[in-house]
Short mmCIF file of C-alpha atoms in Angstrom, two decimals:
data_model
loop_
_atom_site.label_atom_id
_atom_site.label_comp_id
_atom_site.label_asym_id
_atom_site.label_seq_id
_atom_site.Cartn_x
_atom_site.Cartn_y
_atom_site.Cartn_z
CA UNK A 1 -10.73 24.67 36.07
CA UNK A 2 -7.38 26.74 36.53
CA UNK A 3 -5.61 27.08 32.60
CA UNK A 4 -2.26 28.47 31.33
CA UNK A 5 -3.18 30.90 29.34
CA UNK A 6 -0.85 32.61 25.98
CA UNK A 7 -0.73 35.93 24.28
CA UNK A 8 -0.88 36.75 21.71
CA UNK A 9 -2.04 33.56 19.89
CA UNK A 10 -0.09 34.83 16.37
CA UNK A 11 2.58 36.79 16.44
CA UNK A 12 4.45 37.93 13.12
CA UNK A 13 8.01 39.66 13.18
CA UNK A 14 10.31 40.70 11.00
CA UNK A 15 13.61 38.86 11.18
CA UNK A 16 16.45 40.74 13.21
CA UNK A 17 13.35 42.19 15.45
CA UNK A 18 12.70 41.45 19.41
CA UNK A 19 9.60 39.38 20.53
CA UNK A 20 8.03 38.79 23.70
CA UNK A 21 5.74 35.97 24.52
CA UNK A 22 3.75 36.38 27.85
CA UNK A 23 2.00 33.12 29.80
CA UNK A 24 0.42 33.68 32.94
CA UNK A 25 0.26 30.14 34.42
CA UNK A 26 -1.90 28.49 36.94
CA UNK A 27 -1.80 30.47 39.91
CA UNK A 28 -0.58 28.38 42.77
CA UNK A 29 2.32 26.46 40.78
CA UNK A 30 5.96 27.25 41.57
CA UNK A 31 7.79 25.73 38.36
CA UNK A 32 7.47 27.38 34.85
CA UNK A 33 8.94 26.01 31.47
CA UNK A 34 9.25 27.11 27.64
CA UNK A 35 8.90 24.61 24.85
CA UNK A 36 8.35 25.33 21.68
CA UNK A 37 7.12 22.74 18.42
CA UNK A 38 7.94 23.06 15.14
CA UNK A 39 5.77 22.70 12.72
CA UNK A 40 5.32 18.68 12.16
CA UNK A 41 8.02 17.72 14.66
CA UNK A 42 7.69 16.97 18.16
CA UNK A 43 7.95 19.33 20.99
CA UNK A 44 11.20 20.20 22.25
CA UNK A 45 12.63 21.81 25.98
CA UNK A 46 13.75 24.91 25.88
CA UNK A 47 14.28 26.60 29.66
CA UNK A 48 12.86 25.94 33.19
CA UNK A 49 12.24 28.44 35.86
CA UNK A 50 12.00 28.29 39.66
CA UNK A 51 12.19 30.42 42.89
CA UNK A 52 13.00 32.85 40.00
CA UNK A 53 15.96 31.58 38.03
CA UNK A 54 16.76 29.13 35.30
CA UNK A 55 17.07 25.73 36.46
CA UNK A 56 17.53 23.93 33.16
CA UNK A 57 18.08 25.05 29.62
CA UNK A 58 18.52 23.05 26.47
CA UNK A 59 21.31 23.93 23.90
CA UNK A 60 18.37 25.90 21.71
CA UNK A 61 17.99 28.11 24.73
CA UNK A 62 21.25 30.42 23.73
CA UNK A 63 22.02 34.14 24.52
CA UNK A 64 19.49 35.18 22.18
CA UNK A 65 16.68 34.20 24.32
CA UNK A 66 15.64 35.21 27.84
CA UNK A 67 13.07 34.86 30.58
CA UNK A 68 11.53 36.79 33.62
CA UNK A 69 8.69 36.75 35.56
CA UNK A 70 8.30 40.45 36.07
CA UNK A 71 5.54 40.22 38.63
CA UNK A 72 3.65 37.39 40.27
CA UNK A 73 1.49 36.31 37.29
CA UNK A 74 3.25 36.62 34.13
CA UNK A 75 6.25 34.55 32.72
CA UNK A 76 7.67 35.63 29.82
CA UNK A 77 9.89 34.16 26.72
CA UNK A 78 11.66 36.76 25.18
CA UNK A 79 13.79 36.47 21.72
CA UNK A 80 16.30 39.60 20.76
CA UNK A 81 17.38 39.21 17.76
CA UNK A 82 14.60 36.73 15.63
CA UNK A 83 15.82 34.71 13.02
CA UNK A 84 13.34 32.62 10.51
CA UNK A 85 14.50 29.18 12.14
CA UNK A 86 12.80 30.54 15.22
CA UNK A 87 9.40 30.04 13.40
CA UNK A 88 7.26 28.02 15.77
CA UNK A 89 4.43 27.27 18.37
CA UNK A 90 6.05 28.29 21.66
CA UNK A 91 4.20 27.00 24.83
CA UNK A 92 4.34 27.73 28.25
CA UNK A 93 3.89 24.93 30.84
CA UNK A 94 3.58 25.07 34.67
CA UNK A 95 3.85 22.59 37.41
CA UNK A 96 3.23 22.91 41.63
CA UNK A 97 5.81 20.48 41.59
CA UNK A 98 3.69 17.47 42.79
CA UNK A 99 0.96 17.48 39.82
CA UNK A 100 1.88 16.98 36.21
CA UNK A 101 2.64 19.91 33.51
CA UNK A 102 -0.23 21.69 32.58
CA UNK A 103 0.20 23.65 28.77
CA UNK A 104 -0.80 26.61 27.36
CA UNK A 105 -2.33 27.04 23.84
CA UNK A 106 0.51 28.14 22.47
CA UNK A 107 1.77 30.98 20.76
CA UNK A 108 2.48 30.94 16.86
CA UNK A 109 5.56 32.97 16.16
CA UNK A 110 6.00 33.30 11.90
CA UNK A 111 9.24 34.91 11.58
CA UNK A 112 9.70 36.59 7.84
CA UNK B 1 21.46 8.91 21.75
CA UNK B 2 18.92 9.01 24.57
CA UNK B 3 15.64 9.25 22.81
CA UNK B 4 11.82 8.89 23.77
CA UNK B 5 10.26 7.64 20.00
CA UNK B 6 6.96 5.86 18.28
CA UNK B 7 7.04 2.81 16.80
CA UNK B 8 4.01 4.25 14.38
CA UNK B 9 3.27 7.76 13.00
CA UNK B 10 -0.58 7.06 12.30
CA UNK B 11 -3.48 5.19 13.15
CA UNK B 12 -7.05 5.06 11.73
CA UNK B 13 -9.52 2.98 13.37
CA UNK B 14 -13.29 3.08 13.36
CA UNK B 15 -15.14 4.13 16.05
CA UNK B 16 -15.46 1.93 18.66
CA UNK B 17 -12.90 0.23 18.49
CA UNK B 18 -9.98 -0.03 21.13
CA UNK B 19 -6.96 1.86 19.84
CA UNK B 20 -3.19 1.03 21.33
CA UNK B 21 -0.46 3.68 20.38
CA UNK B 22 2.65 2.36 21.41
CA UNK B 23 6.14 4.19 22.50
CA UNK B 24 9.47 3.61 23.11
CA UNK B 25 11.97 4.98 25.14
CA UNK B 26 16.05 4.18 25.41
CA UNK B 27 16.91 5.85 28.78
CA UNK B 28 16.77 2.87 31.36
CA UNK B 29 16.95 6.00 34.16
CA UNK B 30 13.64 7.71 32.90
CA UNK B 31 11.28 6.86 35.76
CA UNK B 32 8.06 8.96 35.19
CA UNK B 33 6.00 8.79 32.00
CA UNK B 34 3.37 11.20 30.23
CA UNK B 35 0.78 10.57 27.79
CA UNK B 36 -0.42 14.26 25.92
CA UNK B 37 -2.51 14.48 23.37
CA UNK B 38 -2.44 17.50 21.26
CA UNK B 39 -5.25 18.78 19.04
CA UNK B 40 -4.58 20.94 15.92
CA UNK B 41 -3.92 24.21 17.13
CA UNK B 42 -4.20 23.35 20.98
CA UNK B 43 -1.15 22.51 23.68
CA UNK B 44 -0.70 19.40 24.54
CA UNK B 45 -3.27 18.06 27.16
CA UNK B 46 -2.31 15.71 30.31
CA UNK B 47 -4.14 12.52 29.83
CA UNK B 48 -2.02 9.88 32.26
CA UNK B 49 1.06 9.25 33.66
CA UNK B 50 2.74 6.81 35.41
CA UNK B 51 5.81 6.33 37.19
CA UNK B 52 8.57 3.59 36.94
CA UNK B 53 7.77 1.18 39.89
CA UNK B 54 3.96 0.77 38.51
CA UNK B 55 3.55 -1.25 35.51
CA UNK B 56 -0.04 -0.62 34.82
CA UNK B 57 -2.48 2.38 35.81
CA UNK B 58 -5.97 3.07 34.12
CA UNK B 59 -7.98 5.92 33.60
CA UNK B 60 -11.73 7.00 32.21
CA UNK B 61 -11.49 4.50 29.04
CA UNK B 62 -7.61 5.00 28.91
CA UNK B 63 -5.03 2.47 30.16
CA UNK B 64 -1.23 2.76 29.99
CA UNK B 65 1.08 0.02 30.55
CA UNK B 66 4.70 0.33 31.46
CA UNK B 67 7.44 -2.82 30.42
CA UNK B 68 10.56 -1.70 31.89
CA UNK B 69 12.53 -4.67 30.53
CA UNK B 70 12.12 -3.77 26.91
CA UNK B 71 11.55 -0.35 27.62
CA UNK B 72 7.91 0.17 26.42
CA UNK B 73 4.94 2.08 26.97
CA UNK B 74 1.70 1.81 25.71
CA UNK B 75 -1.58 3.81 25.48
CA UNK B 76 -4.74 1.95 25.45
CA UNK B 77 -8.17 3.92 24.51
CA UNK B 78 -11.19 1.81 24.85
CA UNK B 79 -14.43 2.53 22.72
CA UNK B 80 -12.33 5.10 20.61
CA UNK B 81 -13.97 7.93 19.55
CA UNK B 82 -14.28 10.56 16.98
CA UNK B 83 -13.47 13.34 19.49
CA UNK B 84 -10.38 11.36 19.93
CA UNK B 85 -8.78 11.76 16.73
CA UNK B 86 -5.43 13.88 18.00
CA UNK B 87 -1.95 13.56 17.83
CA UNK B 88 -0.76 11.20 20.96
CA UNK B 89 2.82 12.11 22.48
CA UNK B 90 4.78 10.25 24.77
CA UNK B 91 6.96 12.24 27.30
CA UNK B 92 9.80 11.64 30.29
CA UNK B 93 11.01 12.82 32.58
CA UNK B 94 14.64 11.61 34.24
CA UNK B 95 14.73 14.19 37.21
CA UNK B 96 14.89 11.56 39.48
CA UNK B 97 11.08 11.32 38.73
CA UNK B 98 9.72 14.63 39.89
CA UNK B 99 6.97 15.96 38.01
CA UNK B 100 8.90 19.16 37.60
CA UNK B 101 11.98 18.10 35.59
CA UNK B 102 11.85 18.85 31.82
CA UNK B 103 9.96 16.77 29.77
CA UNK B 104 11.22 15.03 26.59
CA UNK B 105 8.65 14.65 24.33
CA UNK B 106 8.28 11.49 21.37
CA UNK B 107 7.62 12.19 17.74
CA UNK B 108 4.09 11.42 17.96
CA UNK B 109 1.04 9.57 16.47
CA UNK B 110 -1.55 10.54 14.66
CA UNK B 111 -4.81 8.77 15.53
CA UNK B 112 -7.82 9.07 13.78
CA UNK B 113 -11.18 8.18 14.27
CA UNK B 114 -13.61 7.28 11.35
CA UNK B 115 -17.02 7.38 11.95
#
């Protein structure tokens, strides 16, 4: 059965420092989404992606964060400048458009 | 605010039993709903959905129900078990219903399963 898949499952940064989190999504779906969870709380929107722009972002999703989808496999979340409030599971999500929004495993991001 | 919440944070039951986790949701507009259910250390995983002009729609031993007049959902898991224990999370989306608008997500519930 087709997955989203994550890397890296941890990821540790010092605060002030870039990140990059890469999802490769299920092949044959069109839309692409960032959400991310803080620990105990539910899980919040952050951007959507089609035909290779944003469609939707949410207030969290300022001009420290950005995504791409460099080639056609990999979608990527990436934060400049991290601060420790960015601390979080970050999951990628993908849709055809006509099915439901299959998730990743997430990505852990510990920001110290 | 426009909101998707749970009426309860946790359930135990025994195993089994049926288990009903209940959510509700204030935006009158939503019209497509999403049950997840999200193991520790896992994304959530698609169990059902069901859009606004259905009121019921079942599964394998999972049932959700839709009232649209007081703005309800509920999850129903028959024979419950152990390998259910998870946290449950309603979701909606108000894109006019497509299964690619964002999802908002509910605080959750924590079920679990005794033995």
């Amino acid at each position: 059965e087709p997955e989203v898949t994550q890397t890296p499952s941890h990821q540790v940064t010092q605060m002030g420092q870039e990140v990059i989190l890469r999802c490769v999504p299920i092949s044959n779906h069109l839309y692409f989404y960032w959400y991310r969870q803080i620990l105990g709380q539910k899980v919040e929107f952050l951007v959507s992606f089609y035909n290779n722009e944003i469609s939707e972002k949410s207030e969290i999703f300022d001009d420290q964060f950005s995504v791409e989808r460099p080639d056609g496999s990999n979608f990527t979340l990436k934060i400049r400048s991290t601060k420790l409030e960015d601390s979080a599971m970050y999951f990628c999500a993908s849709t055809s458009g006509v099915d439901t929004q299959y998730f990743g495993p997430g990505t852990r991001l510990t920001v110290l | 605010g426009e909101s998707v919440g749970l009426h309860l944070p946790t359930l135990s039951v025994q195993e089994g039993d049926n288990s009903i986790i209940n959510c509700a949701y204030s935006n009158s507009a939503s019209d497509y709903f999403i049950w997840y259910k999200q193991e520790s250390g896992k994304g959530p995983q698609f169990i059902i959905d069901i859009r606004s002009n259905m009121d019921k729609r079942q599964g394998q031993r999972v049932t959700v129900l839709l009232n649209k007049t007081v703005k309800h959902l509920s999850l129903q898991i028959a024979a419950t078990q152990p390998g259910d224990s998870a946290v449950y999370f309603c979701a909606e989306i108000r894109a006019g219903g497509t299964s690619y608008g964002k999802l908002t997500f509910g605080q959750g519930t924590i079920l679990t399963v005794h033995p």
